[in-house]
Coordinates of C-alpha atoms in Angstrom, one line a residue:
X248 CA 0.0 0.0 0.0
X249 CA 2.9 2.3 0.8
X250 CA 4.4 1.6 -2.6
X251 CA 1.2 2.5 -4.3
X252 CA 1.0 5.8 -2.4
X253 CA 4.5 6.7 -3.4
X254 CA 3.9 5.8 -7.0
X255 CA 0.8 7.9 -6.9
X256 CA 2.7 11.0 -5.5
X257 CA 5.4 10.6 -8.1
X258 CA 2.8 10.4 -10.8
X259 CA 1.0 13.5 -9.5
X260 CA 4.4 15.4 -9.3
X261 CA 5.2 14.3 -12.8
X262 CA 1.8 15.4 -14.1
X263 CA 2.2 18.8 -12.3
X264 CA 5.7 19.4 -13.8
X265 CA 4.4 18.3 -17.3
X266 CA 1.5 20.6 -16.9
X267 CA 3.8 23.5 -16.0
X268 CA 6.0 22.8 -19.0
X269 CA 3.0 22.5 -21.3
X270 CA 1.6 25.8 -19.9
X271 CA 4.9 27.6 -20.4
X272 CA 5.2 26.3 -23.9
X273 CA 1.7 27.4 -24.6
X274 CA 2.4 30.9 -23.3
X275 CA 5.6 31.0 -25.3
X276 CA 3.7 29.9 -28.5
X277 CA 1.0 32.5 -27.9
X278 CA 3.7 35.2 -27.1
X279 CA 5.6 34.4 -30.3
X280 CA 2.5 34.4 -32.5
X281 CA 1.2 37.6 -31.1
X282 CA 4.5 39.6 -30.9
X283 CA 6.8 38.1 -33.4
X284 CA 7.7 41.5 -34.9
X285 CA 8.7 42.9 -31.5
X286 CA 10.6 39.7 -30.7
X287 CA 12.6 40.0 -33.9
X288 CA 13.4 43.6 -33.3
X289 CA 14.3 42.9 -29.7
X290 CA 16.6 40.0 -30.8
X291 CA 18.3 42.2 -33.4
X292 CA 18.7 45.0 -30.9
X293 CA 20.0 42.7 -28.3
X294 CA 22.6 41.2 -30.7
X295 CA 23.7 44.8 -31.6
X296 CA 24.0 45.7 -27.9
X297 CA 26.0 42.5 -27.3
X298 CA 28.4 43.3 -30.1
X299 CA 28.8 46.9 -29.0
X300 CA 29.6 45.9 -25.5
X301 CA 32.1 43.4 -26.9
X302 CA 33.8 46.2 -28.8
X303 CA 34.0 48.3 -25.6
X304 CA 35.6 45.4 -23.8
X305 CA 38.1 44.9 -26.6
X306 CA 39.0 48.6 -26.5
X307 CA 39.5 48.2 -22.7
X308 CA 41.8 45.3 -23.3
X309 CA 43.9 47.3 -25.7
X310 CA 43.9 50.2 -23.3
X311 CA 45.2 47.8 -20.6
X312 CA 48.0 46.6 -22.8
X313 CA 49.1 50.2 -23.5
X314 CA 49.8 50.6 -19.8
X315 CA 51.2 47.1 -19.2
X316 CA 53.8 47.1 -16.6
X317 CA 52.9 50.6 -15.4
X318 CA 49.9 51.1 -13.1
X319 CA 48.4 54.2 -14.6
X320 CA 44.8 55.1 -14.1
X321 CA 43.7 54.5 -17.6
X322 CA 45.3 51.1 -17.5
X323 CA 43.6 50.4 -14.2
X324 CA 40.2 51.1 -15.6
X325 CA 41.0 49.2 -18.8
X326 CA 42.1 46.2 -16.8
X327 CA 38.9 46.3 -14.8
X328 CA 36.7 46.5 -17.9
X329 CA 38.7 43.7 -19.5
X330 CA 37.4 41.4 -16.7
X331 CA 33.8 41.9 -17.9
X332 CA 32.3 38.4 -18.5
X333 CA 30.4 37.3 -21.6
X334 CA 27.5 36.1 -19.4
X335 CA 27.1 39.6 -17.9
X336 CA 27.2 41.2 -21.4
X337 CA 24.5 38.7 -22.6
X338 CA 22.3 39.3 -19.6
X339 CA 22.6 43.0 -19.9
X340 CA 21.6 42.9 -23.6
X341 CA 18.6 40.7 -22.7
X342 CA 17.6 42.9 -19.8
X343 CA 17.6 46.0 -22.0
X344 CA 15.3 44.6 -24.6
X345 CA 13.0 42.2 -22.6
X346 CA 10.5 44.9 -21.9
X347 CA 10.1 45.8 -25.5
X348 CA 9.4 42.2 -26.5
X349 CA 6.5 41.9 -24.0
X350 CA 7.9 38.6 -22.7
X351 CA 5.8 36.3 -20.5
X352 CA 6.1 37.0 -16.7
X353 CA 8.1 33.9 -16.0
X354 CA 10.6 34.5 -18.8
X355 CA 10.9 38.2 -17.8
X356 CA 11.4 37.3 -14.1
X357 CA 14.1 34.7 -15.0
X358 CA 16.0 37.2 -17.1
X359 CA 15.8 39.9 -14.4
X360 CA 17.0 37.4 -11.8
X361 CA 19.9 36.2 -13.9
X362 CA 20.9 39.8 -14.7
X363 CA 20.9 40.7 -11.0
X364 CA 23.2 37.8 -10.2
X365 CA 25.6 38.6 -13.0
X366 CA 25.5 42.3 -12.2
X367 CA 26.3 41.7 -8.5
X368 CA 29.3 39.4 -9.3
X369 CA 30.5 41.7 -12.1
X370 CA 30.4 44.7 -9.9
X371 CA 32.4 42.9 -7.3
X372 CA 35.0 42.0 -9.9
X373 CA 35.3 45.6 -11.1
X374 CA 35.6 47.0 -7.6
X375 CA 38.3 44.4 -6.7
X376 CA 40.3 45.1 -9.9
X377 CA 40.1 48.9 -9.4
X378 CA 41.2 48.6 -5.7
X379 CA 44.1 46.3 -6.7
X380 CA 45.1 48.8 -9.4
X381 CA 44.9 51.7 -7.0
X382 CA 47.1 49.9 -4.5
X383 CA 49.7 49.0 -7.1
X384 CA 49.6 52.6 -8.4
X385 CA 50.4 53.9 -5.0
X386 CA 53.0 51.2 -4.1
X387 CA 55.1 51.5 -7.3
X388 CA 56.9 54.6 -6.0
X389 CA 57.2 53.3 -2.4
X390 CA 59.6 50.5 -3.2
X391 CA 61.6 49.6 -6.3
X392 CA 62.9 46.4 -4.8
X393 CA 59.6 44.6 -4.6
X394 CA 59.9 43.9 -0.9
X395 CA 58.2 45.5 2.1
X396 CA 54.7 46.7 1.3
X397 CA 54.8 45.0 -2.1
X398 CA 54.9 41.7 -0.2
X399 CA 51.7 42.7 1.6
X400 CA 49.7 42.8 -1.6
X401 CA 48.6 39.2 -1.3
X402 CA 47.0 39.9 2.1
X403 CA 45.4 43.1 0.8
X404 CA 44.0 41.2 -2.2
X405 CA 42.5 38.5 0.1
X406 CA 40.8 41.0 2.3
X407 CA 39.4 43.0 -0.6
X408 CA 38.2 39.9 -2.3
X409 CA 36.4 38.6 0.8
X410 CA 34.8 42.0 1.4
X411 CA 33.4 42.6 -2.1
X412 CA 32.2 39.1 -2.8
X413 CA 30.5 39.0 0.7
X414 CA 28.5 42.1 -0.3
X415 CA 27.7 40.5 -3.7
X416 CA 26.5 37.3 -2.0
X417 CA 24.2 39.3 0.3
X418 CA 22.8 41.1 -2.7
X419 CA 22.2 37.9 -4.6
X420 CA 20.5 36.2 -1.6
X421 CA 18.3 39.2 -1.1
X422 CA 17.1 38.9 -4.7
X423 CA 16.4 35.2 -4.1
X424 CA 14.0 36.2 -1.3
X425 CA 16.2 35.1 1.5
X426 CA 16.0 37.2 4.7
X427 CA 19.6 38.5 4.9
X428 CA 19.1 40.7 8.0
X429 CA 20.2 37.8 10.3
X430 CA 23.2 37.1 8.0
X431 CA 24.3 40.7 8.0
X432 CA 24.0 40.8 11.8
X433 CA 26.0 37.6 12.1
X434 CA 28.7 39.0 9.8
X435 CA 28.8 42.2 11.9
X436 CA 29.2 40.4 15.2
X437 CA 31.8 38.1 13.7
X438 CA 33.7 41.0 12.3
X439 CA 33.7 42.8 15.7
X440 CA 34.9 39.6 17.4
X441 CA 37.7 39.2 15.0
X442 CA 38.6 42.8 15.2
X443 CA 38.8 42.7 19.0
X444 CA 40.9 39.6 18.9
X445 CA 43.4 40.9 16.4
X446 CA 43.2 44.6 17.0
X447 CA 47.0 45.0 17.3
X448 CA 47.5 43.3 13.9
X449 CA 44.8 45.3 12.2
X450 CA 46.1 48.5 13.7
X451 CA 49.5 47.8 12.2
X452 CA 47.9 46.7 8.9
X453 CA 45.9 50.0 8.6
X454 CA 49.1 51.9 9.6
X455 CA 50.8 50.1 6.7
X456 CA 48.0 51.2 4.4
X457 CA 48.4 54.7 5.7
X458 CA 52.1 54.6 4.8
X459 CA 51.2 53.2 1.4
X460 CA 48.7 55.9 0.5
X461 CA 50.0 58.9 2.4
X462 CA 53.7 58.2 1.8
X463 CA 55.3 60.1 4.7
X464 CA 58.5 58.3 3.8
X465 CA 59.9 55.7 1.3
X466 CA 62.5 53.1 1.3
X467 CA 65.9 54.8 1.3
X468 CA 64.7 58.0 3.1
X469 CA 66.6 59.2 6.2
X470 CA 64.1 60.0 9.0
X471 CA 64.2 60.9 12.6
X472 CA 61.3 60.2 15.1
X473 CA 60.4 60.3 18.8
X474 CA 61.6 63.8 19.2
X475 CA 64.9 63.1 17.5
X476 CA 65.8 60.2 19.9
X477 CA 65.6 57.8 17.0
X478 CA 66.9 58.2 13.5
X479 CA 68.2 56.2 10.6
X480 CA 67.5 55.1 7.0
X481 CA 64.3 53.2 6.0
X482 CA 65.3 49.8 4.7
X483 CA 61.9 48.1 4.4
X484 CA 58.2 48.8 5.0
X485 CA 56.3 45.7 6.0
X486 CA 52.8 44.7 6.7
X487 CA 53.3 45.0 10.5
X488 CA 56.6 46.8 11.0
X489 CA 59.1 49.1 9.4
X490 CA 62.8 48.4 9.5
X491 CA 65.2 51.3 10.0
X492 CA 69.0 51.1 9.9
X493 CA 70.4 53.2 12.7
X494 CA 73.5 55.4 12.6
X495 CA 75.6 52.8 14.5
X496 CA 74.7 50.1 12.0
X497 CA 71.9 48.4 14.0
X498 CA 68.6 47.5 12.5
X499 CA 65.6 48.9 14.4
X500 CA 62.2 47.2 13.9
X501 CA 59.3 49.5 14.9
X502 CA 55.6 48.6 14.7
X503 CA 53.9 50.7 12.0
X504 CA 51.2 52.1 14.3
X505 CA 53.8 53.1 16.9
X506 CA 56.0 54.8 14.3
X507 CA 53.1 56.8 12.9
X508 CA 52.2 58.0 16.5
X509 CA 55.5 59.9 16.5
X510 CA 56.3 63.1 14.7
X511 CA 58.5 62.0 11.8
X512 CA 61.1 64.3 10.3
X513 CA 62.0 63.2 6.8
X514 CA 65.4 64.7 6.2
X515 CA 65.7 63.3 2.7
X516 CA 62.8 65.5 1.6
X517 CA 64.0 68.8 3.2
X518 CA 64.7 71.6 0.8
X519 CA 67.6 73.1 2.8
X520 CA 69.4 72.9 6.1
X521 CA 70.5 75.4 8.6
X522 CA 73.3 75.7 11.1
X523 CA 73.8 78.1 14.0
X524 CA 76.9 79.4 15.9
X525 CA 76.7 81.2 19.2
X526 CA 79.5 83.4 20.5
X527 CA 80.2 86.3 22.8
X528 CA 82.0 89.6 22.6
X529 CA 83.3 91.6 25.6
X530 CA 81.5 94.6 26.9
X531 CA 84.5 96.7 26.0
X532 CA 83.7 96.2 22.3
X533 CA 83.5 99.6 20.6
X534 CA 79.9 100.7 19.5
X535 CA 81.1 101.2 16.0
X536 CA 82.2 97.5 15.9
X537 CA 78.8 96.4 17.2
X538 CA 77.1 98.4 14.4
X539 CA 79.4 96.9 11.7
X540 CA 79.3 93.3 12.9
X541 CA 76.1 92.1 11.1
X542 CA 77.6 93.2 7.8
X543 CA 80.9 91.4 8.6
X544 CA 79.0 88.2 9.4
X545 CA 77.0 88.4 6.2
X546 CA 80.2 88.9 4.2
X547 CA 81.9 85.9 5.9
X548 CA 78.9 83.6 5.2
X549 CA 78.4 84.8 1.6
X550 CA 82.1 84.2 0.9
X551 CA 81.4 80.4 1.3
X552 CA 78.3 80.5 -0.9
X553 CA 75.7 80.3 1.8
X554 CA 72.8 82.5 2.8
X555 CA 72.8 84.3 6.1
X556 CA 69.5 83.9 8.0
X557 CA 70.5 85.9 11.1
X558 CA 73.7 87.3 12.3
X559 CA 73.9 89.9 15.1
X560 CA 73.2 90.6 18.7
X561 CA 70.5 88.6 20.4
X562 CA 71.0 89.5 24.1
X563 CA 73.2 90.5 27.0
X564 CA 74.9 87.8 28.9
X565 CA 76.9 87.7 32.1
X566 CA 80.2 87.1 30.2
X567 CA 79.5 89.6 27.4
X568 CA 77.4 90.5 24.4
X569 CA 75.6 87.5 23.1
X570 CA 75.7 87.0 19.3
X571 CA 74.6 84.3 16.9
X572 CA 75.1 83.6 13.2
X573 CA 72.7 81.3 11.5
X574 CA 73.2 80.3 7.8
X575 CA 71.3 78.2 5.3
X576 CA 72.4 75.8 2.6
X577 CA 71.3 75.9 -1.0
X578 CA 70.9 72.1 -1.1
X579 CA 69.2 69.6 1.2
X580 CA 72.3 69.4 3.3
X581 CA 75.7 70.9 3.9
X582 CA 79.0 69.5 2.6
X583 CA 81.1 67.8 5.2
X584 CA 83.5 70.8 5.6
X585 CA 80.9 73.6 5.3
X586 CA 80.9 74.5 9.0
X587 CA 84.6 74.6 9.2
X588 CA 84.9 76.8 6.2
X589 CA 82.3 79.3 7.5
X590 CA 84.0 79.3 11.0
X591 CA 87.4 80.0 9.3
X592 CA 85.9 82.8 7.3
X593 CA 84.4 84.4 10.5
X594 CA 87.7 84.1 12.3
X595 CA 89.6 85.6 9.4
X596 CA 87.3 88.7 9.3
X597 CA 87.4 89.1 13.0
X598 CA 91.2 89.1 13.0
X599 CA 91.3 91.6 10.2
X600 CA 89.0 93.9 12.1
X601 CA 90.7 93.4 15.5
X602 CA 87.7 91.7 17.1
X603 CA 88.2 89.2 19.8
X604 CA 85.8 86.8 21.5
X605 CA 84.8 87.0 25.1
X606 CA 84.9 83.9 27.2
X607 CA 83.9 83.2 30.8
X608 CA 86.7 84.1 33.3
X609 CA 87.1 83.3 36.9
X610 CA 88.7 85.7 39.4
X611 CA 90.0 84.5 42.7
X612 CA 90.2 87.1 45.5
X613 CA 92.7 86.3 48.3
X614 CA 92.5 88.0 51.7
X615 CA 95.6 90.0 52.8
X616 CA 97.8 88.1 55.3
X617 CA 97.5 89.7 58.8
X618 CA 100.1 89.8 61.7
X619 CA 99.3 87.6 64.7
X620 CA 97.8 89.4 67.7
X621 CA 100.2 90.0 70.7
X622 CA 99.8 87.7 73.7
X623 CA 97.6 89.0 76.5
X624 CA 99.2 90.4 79.6
X625 CA 99.3 88.1 82.6
X626 CA 96.7 88.7 85.3
X627 CA 98.0 90.8 88.3
X628 CA 98.8 88.6 91.4
X629 CA 98.8 89.6 95.1
X630 CA 102.5 90.4 95.0
X631 CA 102.0 92.9 92.2
X632 CA 99.0 94.6 93.6
X633 CA 99.3 98.4 93.9
X634 CA 100.6 99.7 97.1
X635 CA 102.6 96.6 97.9

């Protein structure tokens, strides 16, 4: 009896499916007979749109080849468009003409559904390729050796791919009628949990991306940080840390987030450098010399090819008149002997004009040596008393 019931259910299901197929074929036959002209025009238009989109994709491929090896923006867009699939082009063409052909509701709904899926996946591919291209565009000037941040591209690609295809999946499931609110909430909670568990790693990762896009320094730059307590040459910029070669030859490994928390001085990118001397003249210096001194200092600095920023009196000190001379280089840094040459020029001009430096002196005052006091007279006894 059970076998008969099962056979009966199968027969009913088969009859229902056959009825659906016959009904669909009947609707299609009626649709074709009643709208064959619109269908022919829609097919021709769809083929034309398909071929036009193929031409656009072909041009994008050629555009990508023009910038092959160099991540320029036109090649980035071209590479993204070159990833356009034939399925998406076909569904786009069908979606554009399906309304004109007055297709049956089931056929129209199927085409709209397939177009939505293909559009979601294609948009995810486009976004991924553009993000990859933008990262490569920014990273090409950061390192020429292919190390450091370039080695982090694999992780960045993975994170971007997961993100964009997760959004595409949610869009597709939403169009299938699935309630995605619970899925979105679950993804949000999971993301928060992962973020809290690996917040240190993600902090350094985002700091690496900040270095990548903002470019405060590059490999080979000389930098100082932490108020000047640390300095060196950048050797590698990694996903989690930056390696700096110190002045004593040691390699310093600093977390990216911690490094960006400091004020960073990039000495490689400076336009000029300055140096300052302080000196003193005695208070016996003639007023005429004091008036002529700024011009003499300017002459001494200019004789070595540098620009005087300030040279003159800046205060009164206990040991004399306080002066400074500050001069500026015409290049990012001074030659090794620049300070010695400027100092020698100042000394030469001072000697020619009979100007001498003051320096702290110490005077010791010694008290005059005194004679010892005479001994006290002895006290008078009974035998020496008056009247005896």
